[in-house]
């Protein structure tokens, strides 16, 4: 492979948190610094976990942080479709290749039988391996049962751009499910096929996948596929550094940060420096600087602490011109007022109440003096009257009323 092609491959199972955005950002930077291609692929084969609206939310999150992909579900390319549920025929072809080679077979056991095998292994204080119960004569697959990979225990060595050289144990390799009984492929199988078909040169993802690498490498070998370059990112930890970041520690929807008034540029810079630095004292970077300076070899192996105070500091440190100030104000007011020569802040009541403390900080930071309203009312007619008698701003409830007031002023 000569062209650098990276991918971000989320599942539509909920909001996009900081860890997911960091993976997307690093993949984006690796592609852009080599004039390569950044691909978005939706991995939606686990229908039981899919959350309505997640697809649109994922796309909106990437757009908000300026992580523009070159190929994806809504941008055509040479290697589509870019949604796994639309690629079932491709997986079937690769599955048939393994069947023809005697390397895949139908799972003959019920879930109850497999559970009894697990319990027996536990009672005997040994690890459960499905291959220990593999039938001597491999059952033919007709699509009604799960399709399993016929594995061979083997040790592999591979290079991880972050973690270094890794040698795997042969004992962990097992007969993984490739195709489920519902006809959908598993992640273990589908992502390998997709990365090969889409000519992905760099696979960048979280370190939780390292434990599965022995089985992934066995599948690459069985399918005769060239390995991409691997880079596994360390976990993002809570502020104390003693556990993986969770929702209680700040692992919230990235769009919530935008709504809270954080600049996209701040978030990109902050997230990029969660576990990476350029070897200097610089802490705040523009996107152009990140593209120029980012290097996978400088990503630390240990977990990176999520410090929201540092995020707040970085937001204040970024140089903000008039346009950025207006963007920040819009995060508080809740509605965009467009096509106005002199923008007026038409404040959304709920947004104002949520952000009053930070609004004061914003005003102080930029030398803005907040004057009190002469009166507050939700009626557009009374609001107009108040403004005519000297009120600097008024609060209204409806967007159309806000626009009418702004244009009239």
Coordinates of C-alpha atoms in Angstrom, one line a residue:
X1 CA 0.0 0.0 0.0
X2 CA 1.4 3.4 -1.0
X3 CA -1.4 5.8 -0.3
X4 CA -2.1 6.6 3.4
X5 CA -5.8 5.7 4.1
X6 CA -7.1 5.8 7.6
X7 CA -10.6 5.2 8.9
X8 CA -12.9 5.9 11.8
X9 CA -15.4 3.1 12.3
X10 CA -17.9 3.8 15.1
X11 CA -21.0 1.9 15.9
X12 CA -24.3 3.8 16.0
X13 CA -24.9 2.8 19.6
X14 CA -25.1 6.3 21.3
X15 CA -23.3 9.6 21.6
X16 CA -19.7 10.1 20.6
X17 CA -17.5 10.6 23.7
X18 CA -14.0 12.0 24.1
X19 CA -12.3 8.6 23.5
X20 CA -14.0 8.1 20.2
X21 CA -13.3 11.6 19.0
X22 CA -9.6 11.2 19.9
X23 CA -9.4 8.0 17.7
X24 CA -11.1 9.9 14.9
X25 CA -8.8 12.9 15.3
X26 CA -5.6 10.9 15.3
X27 CA -6.8 9.0 12.2
X28 CA -7.6 12.3 10.5
X29 CA -4.2 13.8 11.3
X30 CA -2.3 10.8 10.1
X31 CA -4.2 10.9 6.8
X32 CA -4.0 14.7 6.3
X33 CA -0.3 15.0 7.0
X34 CA 0.5 12.6 4.1
X35 CA -2.2 14.0 1.8
X36 CA -4.0 10.8 2.3
X37 CA -7.7 9.8 2.7
X38 CA -9.8 9.8 5.9
X39 CA -12.7 7.3 5.7
X40 CA -15.8 7.1 7.8
X41 CA -17.4 3.7 8.1
X42 CA -20.4 2.8 10.2
X43 CA -20.2 -0.6 11.9
X44 CA -23.9 -1.4 12.4
X45 CA -24.0 -5.2 12.4
X46 CA -25.1 -5.5 16.1
X47 CA -28.7 -4.4 15.5
X48 CA -29.7 -5.1 19.1
X49 CA -27.5 -2.3 20.4
X50 CA -28.2 0.3 17.7
X51 CA -29.7 3.6 19.0
X52 CA -32.1 5.6 16.9
X53 CA -30.6 8.9 15.8
X54 CA -27.0 7.8 16.5
X55 CA -25.9 7.9 12.9
X56 CA -27.0 11.5 12.4
X57 CA -25.4 12.4 15.8
X58 CA -22.1 10.8 14.8
X59 CA -21.9 12.8 11.6
X60 CA -22.9 16.0 13.3
X61 CA -20.2 15.4 16.0
X62 CA -17.4 15.0 13.4
X63 CA -18.6 18.0 11.5
X64 CA -18.7 20.2 14.6
X65 CA -15.0 19.4 15.2
X66 CA -14.1 20.0 11.6
X67 CA -13.0 16.3 11.1
X68 CA -14.1 16.2 7.5
X69 CA -13.9 12.7 6.0
X70 CA -13.2 12.1 2.3
X71 CA -15.3 9.0 1.9
X72 CA -18.2 7.8 3.9
X73 CA -21.9 7.0 4.1
X74 CA -22.9 10.3 2.6
X75 CA -19.8 10.9 0.4
X76 CA -19.2 8.4 -2.4
X77 CA -15.9 6.7 -3.0
X78 CA -14.3 3.8 -4.8
X79 CA -14.7 1.4 -1.9
X80 CA -18.4 1.7 -0.8
X81 CA -20.8 1.1 0.6
X82 CA -19.5 2.6 3.9
X83 CA -22.2 1.0 6.1
X84 CA -21.6 -2.6 7.1
X85 CA -25.2 -3.7 6.9
X86 CA -25.0 -2.8 3.2
X87 CA -22.0 -5.0 2.6
X88 CA -23.3 -8.5 3.5
X89 CA -22.6 -9.9 0.1
X90 CA -18.9 -9.0 0.4
X91 CA -18.6 -10.8 3.8
X92 CA -20.4 -13.8 2.3
X93 CA -17.7 -14.0 -0.4
X94 CA -14.9 -14.0 2.2
X95 CA -16.7 -16.5 4.3
X96 CA -17.0 -18.9 1.4
X97 CA -13.3 -18.6 0.8
X98 CA -12.6 -19.9 4.3
X99 CA -15.2 -22.6 3.9
X100 CA -13.7 -23.8 0.6
X101 CA -10.3 -23.9 2.3
X102 CA -11.7 -26.0 5.2
X103 CA -11.2 -23.2 7.6
X104 CA -14.8 -22.4 8.6
X105 CA -17.7 -24.6 9.7
X106 CA -21.2 -24.4 11.1
X107 CA -21.5 -24.3 14.9
X108 CA -23.4 -27.5 15.8
X109 CA -24.1 -26.6 19.5
X110 CA -26.9 -24.8 21.2
X111 CA -26.3 -21.9 23.6
X112 CA -27.1 -24.2 26.5
X113 CA -24.5 -26.8 25.4
X114 CA -21.9 -24.1 25.1
X115 CA -22.7 -22.8 28.5
X116 CA -22.3 -26.3 30.0
X117 CA -18.8 -26.4 28.3
X118 CA -17.9 -23.1 30.0
X119 CA -19.1 -24.3 33.4
X120 CA -17.1 -27.5 33.0
X121 CA -13.9 -25.5 32.2
X122 CA -14.6 -23.2 35.2
X123 CA -15.0 -26.2 37.5
X124 CA -11.7 -27.6 36.2
X125 CA -10.1 -24.2 36.7
X126 CA -9.0 -23.8 33.1
X127 CA -9.7 -21.3 30.4
X128 CA -12.6 -22.1 28.1
X129 CA -11.7 -22.6 24.5
X130 CA -14.3 -23.4 22.0
X131 CA -11.8 -25.2 19.8
X132 CA -11.5 -27.9 22.5
X133 CA -15.0 -28.9 21.6
X134 CA -14.7 -28.6 17.8
X135 CA -16.3 -31.6 16.1
X136 CA -13.9 -33.9 14.3
X137 CA -16.0 -33.8 11.1
X138 CA -16.7 -30.1 10.4
X139 CA -20.5 -29.5 9.9
X140 CA -21.5 -27.9 6.6
X141 CA -22.9 -24.4 6.9
X142 CA -26.3 -23.6 5.4
X143 CA -26.7 -20.1 6.9
X144 CA -29.0 -21.1 9.8
X145 CA -26.3 -21.6 12.3
X146 CA -23.3 -19.4 13.3
X147 CA -20.3 -19.8 11.1
X148 CA -17.0 -20.4 13.1
X149 CA -13.4 -20.0 12.1
X150 CA -11.3 -23.2 12.4
X151 CA -8.3 -21.8 14.2
X152 CA -4.8 -23.2 14.8
X153 CA -2.9 -22.1 17.9
X154 CA 0.0 -20.0 16.9
X155 CA 2.2 -17.2 18.2
X156 CA 2.4 -14.0 16.2
X157 CA 4.7 -10.9 16.4
X158 CA 3.6 -7.5 15.2
X159 CA 4.6 -3.9 15.4
X160 CA 2.3 -1.5 17.2
X161 CA 3.2 2.2 16.4
X162 CA 2.3 3.2 20.0
X163 CA 2.9 0.1 22.1
X164 CA 6.0 -1.2 20.3
X165 CA 6.7 -4.9 19.3
X166 CA 4.2 -7.3 20.7
X167 CA 4.4 -11.1 20.6
X168 CA 1.1 -13.0 21.2
X169 CA 0.4 -16.2 23.0
X170 CA -0.9 -19.2 20.9
X171 CA -3.2 -20.3 23.7
X172 CA -5.6 -17.3 23.3
X173 CA -6.5 -18.1 19.7
X174 CA -9.9 -19.7 19.4
X175 CA -12.7 -20.7 16.9
X176 CA -14.4 -17.3 16.7
X177 CA -17.8 -16.7 15.2
X178 CA -17.5 -15.1 11.8
X179 CA -21.2 -14.9 10.7
X180 CA -24.0 -14.9 13.2
X181 CA -27.2 -16.9 12.8
X182 CA -29.0 -13.7 11.8
X183 CA -26.7 -13.4 8.7
X184 CA -24.7 -10.5 10.0
X185 CA -21.0 -10.7 10.5
X186 CA -19.2 -10.2 13.8
X187 CA -16.9 -7.3 14.3
X188 CA -13.9 -9.7 14.4
X189 CA -14.6 -10.8 10.9
X190 CA -16.2 -7.7 9.2
X191 CA -13.6 -5.1 10.1
X192 CA -10.8 -7.2 8.7
X193 CA -12.6 -7.7 5.4
X194 CA -13.6 -4.0 5.3
X195 CA -10.1 -2.7 6.0
X196 CA -8.7 -4.9 3.3
X197 CA -11.4 -4.0 0.7
X198 CA -11.1 -0.3 1.5
X199 CA -7.3 -0.4 1.2
X200 CA -6.9 1.0 4.8
X201 CA -3.2 1.5 5.5
X202 CA -3.4 2.4 9.2
X203 CA -5.7 0.9 11.8
X204 CA -5.9 3.3 14.7
X205 CA -8.1 2.3 17.7
X206 CA -8.3 1.9 21.4
X207 CA -6.0 -0.4 23.4
X208 CA -9.0 -2.6 24.4
X209 CA -8.5 -4.4 21.1
X210 CA -5.0 -5.5 21.8
X211 CA -6.2 -8.7 23.6
X212 CA -8.1 -9.7 20.4
X213 CA -5.1 -9.2 18.1
X214 CA -4.0 -12.9 18.1
X215 CA -7.3 -13.9 16.6
X216 CA -7.3 -10.9 14.2
X217 CA -3.8 -11.9 13.0
X218 CA -4.9 -15.5 12.5
X219 CA -7.7 -14.3 10.3
X220 CA -5.4 -12.1 8.2
X221 CA -3.2 -15.1 7.6
X222 CA -6.1 -17.4 6.8
X223 CA -7.6 -15.0 4.3
X224 CA -4.2 -14.2 2.7
X225 CA -4.5 -10.5 3.5
X226 CA -1.7 -8.0 4.0
X227 CA -1.6 -6.5 7.5
X228 CA -2.1 -2.8 7.9
X229 CA -0.1 -0.6 10.3
X230 CA -1.5 -0.9 13.8
X231 CA -1.7 1.8 16.4
X232 CA -3.6 1.2 19.7
X233 CA -4.3 4.2 21.8
X234 CA -4.1 4.1 25.6
X235 CA -7.2 4.7 27.7
X236 CA -8.3 8.1 28.7
X237 CA -8.4 8.1 32.5
X238 CA -10.4 10.2 35.0
X239 CA -8.8 13.2 36.6
X240 CA -7.3 11.1 39.4
X241 CA -5.8 8.7 36.9
X242 CA -7.1 5.7 38.8
X243 CA -9.8 4.4 36.4
X244 CA -10.9 4.7 32.8
X245 CA -13.0 7.8 32.1
X246 CA -16.7 7.2 32.5
X247 CA -19.8 9.3 32.3
X248 CA -19.6 10.3 35.9
X249 CA -16.1 11.7 35.3
X250 CA -16.9 13.8 32.3
X251 CA -17.1 11.3 29.4
X252 CA -20.1 13.2 27.9
X253 CA -21.3 13.9 24.4
X254 CA -18.8 16.0 22.6
X255 CA -21.7 18.1 21.3
X256 CA -22.5 19.0 24.9
X257 CA -19.1 20.7 25.1
X258 CA -19.9 22.8 22.1
X259 CA -23.3 23.7 23.6
X260 CA -21.4 24.6 26.8
X261 CA -19.4 27.2 24.9
X262 CA -16.2 25.4 24.2
X263 CA -14.7 26.2 20.8
X264 CA -14.2 23.3 18.3
X265 CA -10.6 24.5 18.1
X266 CA -10.2 24.1 21.8
X267 CA -11.6 20.6 21.8
X268 CA -9.4 19.5 18.9
X269 CA -6.3 20.8 20.7
X270 CA -7.3 19.4 24.1
X271 CA -8.2 16.0 22.8
X272 CA -5.0 15.8 20.7
X273 CA -2.9 16.4 23.7
X274 CA -4.5 13.6 25.8
X275 CA -1.5 11.3 25.7
X276 CA 0.4 13.1 22.9
X277 CA 2.9 16.0 22.8
X278 CA 5.2 17.4 20.2
X279 CA 8.3 17.4 22.4
X280 CA 8.1 21.1 23.2
X281 CA 6.3 23.2 25.9
X282 CA 3.5 24.1 23.4
X283 CA 0.1 23.0 24.7
X284 CA -2.4 24.8 22.5
X285 CA -2.4 23.9 18.7
X286 CA -4.3 25.0 15.7
X287 CA -5.5 22.2 13.4
X288 CA -2.8 23.1 10.8
X289 CA -0.2 22.8 13.5
X290 CA -1.6 19.4 14.6
X291 CA -1.4 18.2 11.0
X292 CA 2.2 19.3 10.7
X293 CA 3.4 18.1 14.1
X294 CA 1.4 15.0 15.0
X295 CA 3.4 11.8 15.2
X296 CA 2.1 8.4 16.4
X297 CA 5.5 7.6 17.9
X298 CA 5.0 10.4 20.4
X299 CA 1.7 9.0 21.8
X300 CA 2.4 7.7 25.3
X301 CA 1.8 4.1 26.3
X302 CA 0.1 4.8 29.6
X303 CA -3.3 6.3 30.1
X304 CA -3.9 10.0 29.8
X305 CA -5.7 12.0 32.5
X306 CA -8.8 14.0 31.6
X307 CA -8.5 17.3 33.3
X308 CA -11.5 19.5 32.7
X309 CA -9.8 22.5 34.4
X310 CA -7.1 22.3 31.7
X311 CA -9.8 22.2 29.0
X312 CA -11.3 25.4 30.4
X313 CA -7.9 27.0 30.5
X314 CA -7.2 26.1 26.9
X315 CA -10.5 27.6 25.9
X316 CA -9.4 30.9 27.4
X317 CA -6.0 30.7 25.9
X318 CA -7.1 30.5 22.3
X319 CA -6.9 33.8 20.4
X320 CA -10.5 34.7 19.5
X321 CA -11.4 37.2 16.8
X322 CA -14.9 38.7 16.3
X323 CA -16.1 35.6 14.4
X324 CA -15.1 33.2 17.1
X325 CA -16.6 35.5 19.8
X326 CA -19.9 35.4 18.0
X327 CA -19.7 31.6 17.7
X328 CA -19.1 31.4 21.4
X329 CA -22.0 33.6 22.1
X330 CA -24.2 31.5 20.0
X331 CA -23.4 28.5 22.1
X332 CA -25.1 30.3 25.0
X333 CA -28.0 32.0 23.3
X334 CA -29.3 28.7 21.8
X335 CA -30.4 30.1 18.5
X336 CA -28.4 31.5 15.5
X337 CA -29.5 35.0 14.3
X338 CA -28.2 35.4 10.7
X339 CA -28.1 38.0 8.0
X340 CA -27.9 40.9 10.4
X341 CA -25.4 43.7 9.9
X342 CA -24.9 44.3 13.6
X343 CA -25.6 41.0 15.5
X344 CA -27.8 41.3 18.5
X345 CA -27.7 38.7 21.3
X346 CA -31.2 37.3 21.4
X347 CA -31.1 35.1 24.5
X348 CA -32.8 31.8 25.0
X349 CA -34.1 31.7 28.5
X350 CA -33.1 28.1 29.3
X351 CA -29.7 28.5 27.7
X352 CA -29.1 31.7 29.7
X353 CA -30.0 30.1 33.0
X354 CA -27.7 27.1 32.3
X355 CA -24.7 29.3 31.4
X356 CA -25.0 32.5 33.5
X357 CA -21.9 31.9 35.5
X358 CA -19.8 31.2 32.4
X359 CA -21.4 34.1 30.6
X360 CA -20.0 36.4 33.2
X361 CA -16.5 34.9 32.6
X362 CA -16.9 35.4 28.9
X363 CA -17.8 39.1 29.3
X364 CA -14.9 39.7 31.6
X365 CA -12.4 37.9 29.3
X366 CA -13.3 40.1 26.4
X367 CA -13.9 43.4 28.1
X368 CA -17.7 43.3 27.6
X369 CA -19.9 45.1 30.1
X370 CA -23.2 43.4 30.8
X371 CA -26.0 45.9 31.4
X372 CA -29.3 44.8 32.9
X373 CA -32.4 44.6 30.9
X374 CA -35.0 47.3 31.5
X375 CA -37.5 44.5 31.8
X376 CA -38.0 40.9 30.7
X377 CA -41.0 39.5 28.9
X378 CA -41.7 36.7 26.6
X379 CA -44.0 38.7 24.4
X380 CA -42.4 40.1 21.2
X381 CA -44.7 43.1 21.2
X382 CA -43.7 44.2 24.7
X383 CA -40.1 43.3 24.0
X384 CA -40.1 45.7 21.1
X385 CA -41.5 48.4 23.4
X386 CA -38.8 47.8 26.0
X387 CA -36.1 48.1 23.4
X388 CA -37.6 51.3 22.1
X389 CA -37.2 52.7 25.6
X390 CA -33.6 51.9 26.1
X391 CA -33.3 48.2 27.0
X392 CA -30.1 46.8 25.7
X393 CA -31.6 43.4 25.1
X394 CA -34.7 41.4 25.9
X395 CA -35.6 37.8 26.3
X396 CA -38.2 36.2 24.0
X397 CA -39.4 32.7 23.8
X398 CA -39.7 31.9 20.1
X399 CA -37.1 31.9 17.4
X400 CA -39.3 33.7 14.9
X401 CA -39.9 36.5 17.4
X402 CA -36.2 36.8 18.0
X403 CA -35.5 37.1 14.3
X404 CA -38.2 39.7 13.8
X405 CA -36.8 41.8 16.7
X406 CA -33.3 41.5 15.4
X407 CA -34.2 42.6 11.9
X408 CA -36.4 45.4 13.2
X409 CA -33.5 46.6 15.3

